[in-house]
């Protein structure tokens, strides 16, 4: 049998080794394929990621710059309003202008004019960014008072940005010269009453350098009309077809080879920061060049590491391959070689344990085969088989009947039935009902020898006709009578059915000396594993347990409860029907 098993193992191994690809070759192929796939995936993902990150960085920088510009310009318009409050008729400068206009005498008027100029000078001194301020007649447009570094008429090209009450705000202007470029914002307060005169007040301030580098600034009114533009592609007066969404992340778009980012002023108009797409994509291209260089260096390092790892694990893999081949050929010796790597040593240790387990399984299979033969012999030991004994008993029964000795006749009859049953077909099945009848006759025979009390509780039902093992009850009853009558001289047998869980319960109980732990250990040993001194101890119990396992598998349960000096109770659960039962008795 062992030789056949070994040949079968070798055939299975040879069938598997027909494949040409070794583990080492597959490992190299996997590394190559995974590397190529990783390279392509990394290149695509890195390009997309770097481009996305860079563009997000540019957008973030643009959004930050636009917010600074918007804040600076809004603050500039707010400063215009604050300064204008001093120039209004209710302000200190405005009251001085009113007093000037109300004077009729030239001397007083001249003194008041100096005072007005002094007020304007104070405004210019405290607000260094004021570039121009003047009062002019609303009708004749004659300039009455002026101040600041700029002179001359106000440009008629000014674009009206927003009208708020009598405050008129103008769009941004860019005052360029060969030295610098400055942003100018202005406002006008029209037809203000100074006594009996109506004057217009004009105020203009310049802003600090906004340092926008490659960015282009656009200013739009509430109707999305361009009023100020630093990009020739978006001239003044052009209207953009764009709807403000209110979300900063959504107010960006591309148009005319520009990337545009929009922000709404607190005053209701809009600022746009535009950057040419060539500039917008320049940083991404630079990042791609750097990433390709980094990628090439990383790839070289990666392949160097792969080669080192490949060479490092090549020898252990060859060793594993050799040991697997030897295992396939039937070599089950323990591997004790150290190949220098903990992980591979663990695999070799696993191979050794596997070989040991295979040897143990083979040994268990051999012992199981011997146990089955042993069980057959153990059963035959339980059967007093010679047929001439039956023939002799039949003769004794006939002689007792002839002489009128009915008691002997019944005794011999019961003994004949039991012996005939015990001589039944080996491994044959029986029924609970038959087992109960044999048990009754066996007890009647033993009563002729022993003086004991019997309590039988047999629940009637169709479950008694379910097939079960041959000689289920008699060995247990015999053990109870021989070792468990004790002082009370009482034997109990219960058989009942559990309809819900579909099992039959059997309880055999005596009140004798009980079993010690050593006794229980001895009778619980499997057939063939007992010592020479205990071969005959508990043969009936071990036979019943073995037959239950053979007939029902794991579904049947046999449990022994015994205590020294208090007797023994044996409980058996056997399944009924198709459901069966799988219980664990505690």
Coordinates of C-alpha atoms in Angstrom, one line a residue:
X1 CA 0.0 0.0 0.0
X2 CA 2.8 2.4 1.0
X3 CA 4.7 1.6 -2.3
X4 CA 1.5 2.3 -4.3
X5 CA 1.0 5.6 -2.5
X6 CA 4.6 6.6 -3.2
X7 CA 4.3 5.8 -6.9
X8 CA 1.1 7.7 -7.2
X9 CA 2.8 10.8 -5.6
X10 CA 5.6 10.6 -8.1
X11 CA 3.2 10.3 -11.0
X12 CA 1.3 13.4 -9.8
X13 CA 4.5 15.3 -9.4
X14 CA 5.8 14.3 -12.9
X15 CA 2.5 15.4 -14.4
X16 CA 2.9 18.8 -12.8
X17 CA 6.6 19.2 -13.9
X18 CA 5.7 19.0 -17.6
X19 CA 5.3 22.8 -17.5
X20 CA 8.4 24.5 -18.8
X21 CA 8.1 27.7 -16.8
X22 CA 10.0 27.5 -13.5
X23 CA 9.3 29.6 -10.4
X24 CA 12.4 31.7 -11.1
X25 CA 11.4 32.4 -14.7
X26 CA 7.9 33.3 -13.7
X27 CA 9.3 35.6 -11.0
X28 CA 11.5 37.3 -13.6
X29 CA 8.6 37.6 -16.0
X30 CA 6.3 39.0 -13.4
X31 CA 9.0 41.6 -12.4
X32 CA 9.5 42.6 -16.1
X33 CA 5.8 42.8 -16.8
X34 CA 5.0 44.6 -13.6
X35 CA 8.0 47.0 -14.1
X36 CA 6.9 47.9 -17.7
X37 CA 3.3 48.4 -16.5
X38 CA 4.5 50.4 -13.6
X39 CA 6.6 52.5 -15.8
X40 CA 3.8 53.3 -18.2
X41 CA 1.3 53.8 -15.4
X42 CA 3.7 55.9 -13.3
X43 CA 4.6 58.1 -16.3
X44 CA 1.0 58.7 -17.3
X45 CA -0.2 59.2 -13.7
X46 CA 2.8 61.4 -12.8
X47 CA 2.3 63.5 -15.9
X48 CA -1.3 63.9 -15.2
X49 CA -0.7 64.5 -11.5
X50 CA 2.2 66.9 -12.0
X51 CA 0.3 68.8 -14.6
X52 CA -2.8 68.9 -12.4
X53 CA -0.7 70.0 -9.3
X54 CA 1.2 72.6 -11.2
X55 CA -2.0 74.0 -12.7
X56 CA -3.6 74.0 -9.3
X57 CA -0.5 75.8 -8.0
X58 CA -0.8 78.4 -10.8
X59 CA -4.5 78.8 -10.2
X60 CA -3.8 79.1 -6.5
X61 CA -1.2 81.8 -7.1
X62 CA -3.5 83.6 -9.5
X63 CA -6.4 83.4 -7.1
X64 CA -4.1 84.8 -4.3
X65 CA -2.8 87.6 -6.6
X66 CA -6.3 88.4 -7.8
X67 CA -7.6 88.6 -4.3
X68 CA -4.8 90.9 -3.3
X69 CA -5.5 93.1 -6.3
X70 CA -9.2 93.1 -5.7
X71 CA -8.6 94.0 -2.0
X72 CA -6.2 96.8 -2.9
X73 CA -8.5 98.3 -5.5
X74 CA -11.6 98.0 -3.3
X75 CA -9.6 99.6 -0.5
X76 CA -8.6 102.4 -2.9
X77 CA -12.3 103.1 -3.8
X78 CA -13.1 103.1 -0.1
X79 CA -10.3 105.6 0.5
X80 CA -11.8 107.8 -2.2
X81 CA -15.1 107.8 -0.3
X82 CA -13.4 108.6 3.0
X83 CA -11.4 111.5 1.5
X84 CA -14.4 112.8 -0.4
X85 CA -16.3 113.2 2.9
X86 CA -13.9 116.0 3.8
X87 CA -14.4 117.7 0.4
X88 CA -18.2 117.6 0.6
X89 CA -20.1 120.8 1.7
X90 CA -20.4 119.3 5.3
X91 CA -16.6 118.6 5.5
X92 CA -14.0 121.0 6.7
X93 CA -12.7 121.7 3.2
X94 CA -16.3 122.0 1.9
X95 CA -17.2 124.5 4.5
X96 CA -14.2 126.6 3.6
X97 CA -15.2 126.6 0.0
X98 CA -18.8 127.6 1.0
X99 CA -17.4 130.5 3.0
X100 CA -15.2 131.6 0.1
X101 CA -18.2 131.7 -2.2
X102 CA -20.3 133.6 0.3
X103 CA -17.7 136.5 0.6
X104 CA -18.4 139.6 -1.3
X105 CA -15.3 141.7 -0.4
X106 CA -12.2 140.9 -2.4
X107 CA -9.8 141.0 0.6
X108 CA -11.9 138.6 2.6
X109 CA -12.4 136.5 -0.4
X110 CA -8.7 136.3 -1.0
X111 CA -8.0 135.4 2.6
X112 CA -10.6 132.6 2.4
X113 CA -9.1 131.3 -0.8
X114 CA -5.8 130.9 0.9
X115 CA -7.6 129.0 3.7
X116 CA -9.2 126.7 1.1
X117 CA -5.8 126.0 -0.5
X118 CA -4.5 125.3 3.0
X119 CA -7.2 122.7 3.6
X120 CA -6.5 121.0 0.3
X121 CA -2.8 121.0 1.1
X122 CA -3.6 119.3 4.4
X123 CA -5.6 116.6 2.6
X124 CA -2.7 116.0 0.2
X125 CA -0.2 115.9 3.1
X126 CA -2.2 113.3 5.1
X127 CA -3.1 111.3 2.0
X128 CA 0.1 110.9 0.0
X129 CA -1.6 108.7 -2.6
X130 CA -4.0 111.5 -3.7
X131 CA -2.9 112.6 -7.2
X132 CA -5.5 115.2 -8.0
X133 CA -8.4 117.0 -6.4
X134 CA -10.4 120.0 -7.7
X135 CA -13.7 121.9 -7.4
X136 CA -15.3 123.0 -10.7
X137 CA -18.5 124.9 -11.5
X138 CA -21.1 122.4 -12.5
X139 CA -22.4 124.6 -15.3
X140 CA -19.4 126.4 -16.8
X141 CA -16.9 123.6 -15.8
X142 CA -14.5 126.4 -14.6
X143 CA -12.0 125.0 -12.1
X144 CA -12.2 127.0 -8.8
X145 CA -9.7 125.1 -6.6
X146 CA -7.2 122.4 -7.5
X147 CA -4.4 120.5 -5.8
X148 CA -2.1 117.5 -6.4
X149 CA 0.7 116.6 -8.6
X150 CA -1.3 116.2 -11.8
X151 CA -2.4 119.2 -13.7
X152 CA -4.6 119.8 -16.7
X153 CA -8.1 118.7 -17.8
X154 CA -9.5 115.4 -16.8
X155 CA -9.5 112.9 -19.7
X156 CA -12.9 112.6 -21.3
X157 CA -12.0 109.0 -22.0
X158 CA -12.8 108.0 -18.5
X159 CA -15.1 105.0 -18.2
X160 CA -17.9 105.3 -15.8
X161 CA -17.8 102.2 -13.6
X162 CA -20.6 102.5 -11.1
X163 CA -23.0 105.2 -10.0
X164 CA -24.0 105.1 -6.3
X165 CA -26.3 108.0 -5.4
X166 CA -24.4 111.2 -6.4
X167 CA -21.1 109.3 -6.3
X168 CA -19.7 108.4 -9.7
X169 CA -16.9 105.9 -9.7
X170 CA -14.6 105.6 -12.7
X171 CA -12.7 102.6 -14.0
X172 CA -9.0 102.0 -13.6
X173 CA -6.5 104.0 -15.6
X174 CA -2.9 103.2 -16.2
X175 CA -0.5 106.2 -16.2
X176 CA 2.6 104.9 -18.0
X177 CA 5.8 106.6 -18.5
X178 CA 9.4 105.5 -19.2
X179 CA 10.1 105.1 -15.5
X180 CA 7.1 103.4 -14.1
X181 CA 3.5 102.4 -14.5
X182 CA 0.8 103.4 -12.0
X183 CA -2.8 102.5 -11.5
X184 CA -5.2 105.4 -11.0
X185 CA -8.7 105.3 -9.7
X186 CA -11.0 108.2 -9.4
X187 CA -14.5 109.4 -8.4
X188 CA -16.7 112.5 -8.9
X189 CA -19.4 114.0 -6.8
X190 CA -21.7 116.0 -9.0
X191 CA -23.8 119.1 -8.4
X192 CA -23.1 119.6 -4.7
X193 CA -24.7 122.7 -3.1
X194 CA -22.1 125.2 -1.8
X195 CA -24.3 128.1 -0.7
X196 CA -26.1 129.2 -3.8
X197 CA -23.5 127.6 -6.1
X198 CA -23.4 124.0 -7.6
X199 CA -20.0 122.5 -7.8
X200 CA -18.5 119.2 -9.0
X201 CA -15.8 117.6 -6.8
X202 CA -13.2 115.4 -8.5
X203 CA -10.8 113.2 -6.6
X204 CA -8.1 110.9 -8.0
X205 CA -5.7 108.6 -6.2
X206 CA -2.8 106.4 -7.4
X207 CA -2.2 102.8 -6.1
X208 CA 1.0 101.1 -5.2
X209 CA 2.7 98.7 -7.7
X210 CA 0.6 95.5 -7.8
X211 CA 3.6 93.4 -9.2
X212 CA 1.6 91.1 -11.4
X213 CA 4.5 89.9 -13.6
X214 CA 2.9 87.8 -16.5
X215 CA -0.6 88.5 -15.4
X216 CA -3.0 90.8 -17.3
X217 CA -5.7 92.8 -15.3
X218 CA -9.2 93.4 -16.6
X219 CA -12.0 95.4 -15.0
X220 CA -15.7 94.8 -15.9
X221 CA -18.8 96.6 -14.9
X222 CA -21.9 94.8 -13.6
X223 CA -23.0 94.0 -17.2
X224 CA -19.7 92.1 -17.9
X225 CA -18.5 95.0 -20.2
X226 CA -14.7 95.5 -20.3
X227 CA -13.8 99.0 -19.0
X228 CA -10.1 98.4 -18.4
X229 CA -7.9 95.9 -20.1
X230 CA -4.2 95.1 -20.3
X231 CA -4.7 92.4 -22.9
X232 CA -5.2 93.5 -26.5
X233 CA -7.4 90.4 -27.1
X234 CA -10.0 91.9 -24.7
X235 CA -10.5 95.6 -25.8
X236 CA -12.5 98.1 -23.9
X237 CA -16.2 97.9 -24.7
X238 CA -16.2 94.2 -25.4
X239 CA -18.8 92.2 -23.4
X240 CA -17.9 88.8 -22.1
X241 CA -20.5 86.0 -22.2
X242 CA -19.9 84.7 -18.7
X243 CA -22.3 84.3 -15.8
X244 CA -21.0 84.8 -12.2
X245 CA -21.6 81.6 -10.2
X246 CA -20.6 82.8 -6.8
X247 CA -18.1 80.0 -6.3
X248 CA -14.5 81.0 -6.7
X249 CA -13.4 77.6 -8.0
X250 CA -16.0 77.7 -10.8
X251 CA -15.3 81.3 -12.0
X252 CA -12.4 80.4 -14.2
X253 CA -12.5 79.8 -18.0
X254 CA -10.4 79.8 -21.1
X255 CA -10.9 82.2 -24.0
X256 CA -8.8 83.6 -26.8
X257 CA -5.6 81.7 -25.7
X258 CA -5.9 83.1 -22.2
X259 CA -6.7 81.5 -18.9
X260 CA -9.1 83.8 -17.0
X261 CA -9.8 84.0 -13.3
X262 CA -12.6 86.2 -12.1
X263 CA -13.5 87.8 -8.7
X264 CA -16.4 90.0 -7.8
X265 CA -15.8 93.3 -6.0
X266 CA -17.6 94.2 -2.9
X267 CA -19.0 97.2 -4.9
X268 CA -20.6 94.9 -7.5
X269 CA -18.3 95.1 -10.5
X270 CA -15.7 92.4 -11.5
X271 CA -11.9 91.9 -11.7
X272 CA -10.3 89.4 -14.1
X273 CA -6.8 88.2 -14.0
X274 CA -5.7 86.8 -17.4
X275 CA -2.6 84.8 -18.1
X276 CA -1.6 83.6 -21.6
X277 CA -1.9 79.8 -22.1
X278 CA 1.7 79.7 -23.2
X279 CA 2.7 81.0 -19.8
X280 CA 0.1 78.9 -18.0
X281 CA 1.5 75.7 -19.6
X282 CA 5.1 76.7 -19.3
X283 CA 5.6 75.6 -15.8
X284 CA 3.9 72.3 -16.5
X285 CA 6.3 71.6 -19.3
X286 CA 9.2 72.5 -17.0
X287 CA 7.9 70.1 -14.4
X288 CA 7.6 67.4 -17.1
X289 CA 11.2 67.8 -18.0
X290 CA 12.3 67.5 -14.4
X291 CA 10.0 64.6 -13.8
X292 CA 11.4 62.7 -16.8
X293 CA 14.9 63.2 -15.4
X294 CA 13.9 62.1 -12.0
X295 CA 12.0 59.2 -13.5
X296 CA 15.0 58.0 -15.4
X297 CA 17.2 58.1 -12.3
X298 CA 14.6 56.3 -10.3
X299 CA 14.2 53.7 -13.0
X300 CA 17.9 53.0 -13.0
X301 CA 18.0 52.7 -9.2
X302 CA 14.9 50.5 -9.3
X303 CA 16.4 48.1 -11.8
X304 CA 19.6 47.9 -9.8
X305 CA 17.6 46.9 -6.7
X306 CA 15.6 44.4 -8.7
X307 CA 18.8 42.7 -10.0
X308 CA 20.2 42.6 -6.4
X309 CA 17.0 41.1 -5.1
X310 CA 16.7 38.7 -8.0
X311 CA 20.2 37.4 -7.4
X312 CA 19.7 37.3 -3.6
X313 CA 16.6 35.1 -3.8
X314 CA 17.7 33.0 -6.8
X315 CA 19.7 30.5 -4.7
X316 CA 17.0 30.1 -2.1
X317 CA 14.4 29.5 -4.8
X318 CA 16.6 26.8 -6.4
X319 CA 16.8 25.2 -2.9
X320 CA 13.1 25.3 -2.5
X321 CA 12.6 23.9 -5.9
X322 CA 14.9 21.0 -5.2
X323 CA 13.2 20.2 -1.9
X324 CA 9.7 20.3 -3.5
X325 CA 11.0 17.9 -6.2
X326 CA 12.4 15.6 -3.6
X327 CA 9.0 15.7 -1.8
X328 CA 7.2 14.8 -5.0
X329 CA 9.5 11.9 -5.4
X330 CA 8.6 10.6 -2.0
X331 CA 11.4 11.9 0.2
X332 CA 10.0 12.8 3.5
X333 CA 13.1 13.5 5.6
X334 CA 13.3 16.6 7.7
X335 CA 15.2 19.6 6.1
X336 CA 17.7 21.1 8.5
X337 CA 19.8 23.3 6.2
X338 CA 20.1 27.0 6.8
X339 CA 20.0 29.0 3.6
X340 CA 20.7 32.4 5.2
X341 CA 17.3 34.1 5.0
X342 CA 14.7 33.8 7.7
X343 CA 11.7 33.8 5.4
X344 CA 13.0 31.0 3.2
X345 CA 14.1 29.1 6.3
X346 CA 10.5 29.3 7.5
X347 CA 9.3 27.9 4.2
X348 CA 11.8 25.0 4.5
X349 CA 10.5 24.5 8.0
X350 CA 7.0 24.3 6.7
X351 CA 8.1 21.8 4.1
X352 CA 9.6 19.7 6.9
X353 CA 6.4 19.9 8.9
X354 CA 4.5 18.9 5.7
X355 CA 6.7 15.9 5.2
X356 CA 6.2 14.9 8.8
X357 CA 2.5 15.3 8.5
X358 CA 2.5 13.1 5.4
X359 CA 4.4 10.5 7.2
X360 CA 2.0 10.7 10.1
X361 CA -1.0 10.5 7.8
X362 CA 0.4 7.4 6.1
X363 CA 1.0 5.9 9.5
X364 CA -2.5 6.7 10.6
X365 CA -3.9 5.2 7.5
X366 CA -1.9 2.0 8.1
X367 CA -3.1 1.9 11.7
X368 CA -6.7 2.5 10.7
X369 CA -6.6 -0.4 8.3
X370 CA -5.2 -2.6 11.1
X371 CA -7.9 -1.2 13.5
X372 CA -10.7 -2.2 11.2
X373 CA -9.3 -5.7 11.1
X374 CA -8.9 -5.6 14.9
X375 CA -12.5 -4.5 15.4
X376 CA -13.7 -7.5 13.4
X377 CA -11.7 -9.8 15.6
X378 CA -12.9 -7.9 18.8
X379 CA -16.4 -8.5 17.7
X380 CA -15.8 -12.2 17.1
X381 CA -14.4 -12.4 20.7
X382 CA -17.9 -11.2 21.8
X383 CA -19.6 -13.9 19.9
X384 CA -19.7 -17.5 21.1
X385 CA -20.0 -18.8 17.6
X386 CA -19.9 -22.5 17.2
X387 CA -23.1 -23.7 15.6
X388 CA -23.1 -27.0 17.4
X389 CA -23.7 -25.0 20.6
X390 CA -27.0 -23.8 19.1
X391 CA -27.9 -27.3 18.1
X392 CA -27.1 -28.6 21.6
X393 CA -29.3 -25.8 23.1
X394 CA -32.2 -26.7 20.8
X395 CA -31.8 -30.3 22.1
X396 CA -31.8 -29.1 25.8
X397 CA -34.9 -27.0 25.1
X398 CA -36.7 -29.9 23.6
X399 CA -35.8 -32.2 26.5
X400 CA -37.0 -29.6 29.0
X401 CA -40.3 -29.2 27.2
X402 CA -40.7 -33.0 27.0
X403 CA -40.1 -33.3 30.8
X404 CA -42.4 -30.3 31.5
X405 CA -39.7 -28.1 33.0
X406 CA -41.0 -24.8 31.5
X407 CA -38.6 -22.5 33.5
X408 CA -35.5 -24.2 32.0
X409 CA -37.2 -24.2 28.6
X410 CA -37.7 -20.4 28.7
X411 CA -34.2 -19.9 29.9
X412 CA -32.7 -21.9 27.1
X413 CA -35.1 -20.3 24.6
X414 CA -33.9 -16.8 25.6
X415 CA -30.3 -17.9 25.5
X416 CA -30.8 -19.4 22.0
X417 CA -32.4 -16.2 20.7
X418 CA -29.5 -14.1 22.0
X419 CA -26.8 -16.4 20.6
X420 CA -28.6 -16.5 17.2
X421 CA -28.7 -12.7 17.2
X422 CA -25.1 -12.4 18.2
X423 CA -24.2 -14.8 15.4
X424 CA -25.9 -12.5 12.8
X425 CA -24.1 -11.1 9.8
X426 CA -21.0 -9.1 10.5
X427 CA -21.4 -5.4 10.2
X428 CA -25.1 -5.9 9.7
X429 CA -27.6 -3.4 11.0
X430 CA -30.5 -3.9 13.4
X431 CA -33.3 -1.8 14.8
X432 CA -33.8 -0.3 18.3
X433 CA -36.9 -2.5 18.7
X434 CA -34.8 -5.6 18.1
X435 CA -32.1 -4.3 20.4
X436 CA -34.7 -3.8 23.1
X437 CA -36.1 -7.3 22.7
X438 CA -32.6 -8.8 22.9
X439 CA -31.9 -6.6 25.9
X440 CA -35.0 -7.9 27.7
X441 CA -34.0 -11.5 27.1
X442 CA -30.5 -10.9 28.2
X443 CA -31.6 -9.3 31.4
X444 CA -34.0 -12.3 32.1
X445 CA -31.1 -14.7 31.7
X446 CA -28.8 -12.7 34.0
X447 CA -31.5 -12.5 36.6
X448 CA -31.2 -16.3 37.0
X449 CA -27.6 -15.7 38.1
X450 CA -27.7 -12.3 39.8
X451 CA -30.1 -10.8 42.2
X452 CA -30.7 -7.2 41.0
X453 CA -33.5 -4.7 40.3
X454 CA -34.2 -3.5 36.8
X455 CA -36.1 -0.4 35.6
X456 CA -36.9 -0.3 31.9
X457 CA -38.4 3.0 30.5
X458 CA -38.9 2.4 26.8
X459 CA -41.0 5.0 24.9
X460 CA -43.0 3.4 22.2
X461 CA -42.9 4.8 18.8
X462 CA -42.0 4.3 15.2
X463 CA -38.5 5.5 15.9
X464 CA -37.8 2.1 17.3
X465 CA -37.9 0.7 13.8
X466 CA -35.2 2.9 12.5
X467 CA -32.0 1.0 11.6
X468 CA -29.1 1.1 14.0
X469 CA -25.9 -0.8 14.8
X470 CA -25.8 -4.5 15.6
X471 CA -25.4 -5.3 19.3
X472 CA -25.9 -1.7 20.6
X473 CA -27.3 -2.4 24.1
X474 CA -26.0 -5.8 25.1
X475 CA -22.3 -4.9 25.6
X476 CA -23.3 -1.9 27.8
X477 CA -25.7 -4.0 29.9
X478 CA -23.1 -6.7 30.3
X479 CA -20.5 -4.1 31.6
X480 CA -23.1 -2.7 34.0
X481 CA -24.0 -6.1 35.4
X482 CA -20.5 -7.3 35.8
X483 CA -19.0 -4.1 37.2
X484 CA -21.8 -1.9 38.3
X485 CA -24.5 -3.6 40.4
X486 CA -22.9 -2.6 43.7
X487 CA -24.8 -2.7 47.0
X488 CA -28.0 -1.3 45.6
X489 CA -28.2 -4.0 42.9
X490 CA -30.1 -1.7 40.5
X491 CA -29.9 -1.4 36.7
X492 CA -31.7 1.3 34.7
X493 CA -32.4 1.6 31.0
X494 CA -34.2 4.6 29.3
X495 CA -34.9 4.9 25.6
X496 CA -36.9 7.9 24.3
X497 CA -37.4 10.1 21.2
X498 CA -36.9 13.8 20.7
X499 CA -39.3 14.6 17.8
X500 CA -38.2 18.2 17.4
X501 CA -34.5 17.6 17.0
X502 CA -34.9 14.1 15.5
X503 CA -32.8 12.0 17.7
X504 CA -33.2 9.0 19.9
X505 CA -31.7 9.0 23.4
X506 CA -30.4 5.9 25.3
X507 CA -29.3 6.0 28.9
X508 CA -27.8 2.9 30.7
X509 CA -27.2 3.6 34.4
X510 CA -25.8 1.5 37.3
X511 CA -25.0 2.3 40.9
X512 CA -21.8 0.3 41.4
X513 CA -18.3 1.4 42.2
X514 CA -18.0 3.7 39.2
X515 CA -14.9 4.4 37.2
X516 CA -11.6 6.0 38.2
X517 CA -9.8 8.3 35.8
X518 CA -7.4 5.5 35.0
X519 CA -10.3 3.1 34.3
X520 CA -11.9 5.6 32.0
X521 CA -8.7 6.3 30.2
X522 CA -8.1 2.6 29.7
X523 CA -11.5 1.9 28.2
X524 CA -11.4 5.1 26.1
X525 CA -8.4 4.1 24.1
X526 CA -9.0 3.3 20.4
X527 CA -9.0 -0.3 19.3
X528 CA -5.4 -1.4 18.7
X529 CA -3.9 1.3 20.9
X530 CA -4.5 -0.4 24.3
X531 CA -1.7 -2.0 26.4
X532 CA -1.4 -5.7 26.8
X533 CA -2.8 -5.6 30.3
X534 CA -5.9 -3.7 29.2
X535 CA -6.8 -5.4 25.9
X536 CA -9.8 -7.1 27.4
X537 CA -10.9 -4.1 29.6
X538 CA -13.9 -2.3 28.2
X539 CA -14.1 -4.3 25.0
X540 CA -17.8 -3.9 24.8
X541 CA -17.7 -0.2 25.4
X542 CA -15.0 0.3 22.8
X543 CA -16.9 -1.9 20.3
X544 CA -20.0 0.2 20.7
X545 CA -18.1 3.5 20.3
X546 CA -16.3 2.3 17.3
X547 CA -19.5 1.0 15.6
X548 CA -21.3 4.3 16.4
X549 CA -18.5 6.2 14.6
X550 CA -18.6 3.8 11.7
X551 CA -22.4 3.8 11.3
X552 CA -23.2 7.5 12.1
X553 CA -20.0 9.3 11.7
X554 CA -19.8 12.5 13.8
X555 CA -23.6 12.7 14.2
X556 CA -23.8 10.2 17.0
X557 CA -22.8 11.1 20.6
X558 CA -21.6 8.7 23.3
X559 CA -20.9 10.2 26.7
X560 CA -19.8 8.6 30.0
X561 CA -20.5 10.2 33.4
X562 CA -18.9 8.3 36.3
X563 CA -17.7 9.0 39.7
X564 CA -15.8 6.6 42.0
X565 CA -18.3 5.0 44.5
X566 CA -21.4 6.5 42.8
X567 CA -21.9 4.4 39.7
X568 CA -21.8 5.1 36.0
X569 CA -24.2 6.6 33.5
X570 CA -23.7 6.0 29.7
X571 CA -25.7 8.4 27.4
X572 CA -26.1 7.9 23.7
X573 CA -27.7 10.1 21.1
X574 CA -28.3 8.7 17.7
X575 CA -29.8 10.6 14.7
X576 CA -33.2 9.8 13.2
X577 CA -34.4 10.6 9.7
X578 CA -32.5 12.8 7.2
X579 CA -31.8 15.8 9.4
X580 CA -29.9 13.8 12.0
X581 CA -28.4 15.6 14.9
X582 CA -25.1 17.1 15.8
X583 CA -25.0 17.8 19.5
X584 CA -22.2 18.1 22.0
X585 CA -23.0 16.8 25.4
X586 CA -21.5 18.7 28.3

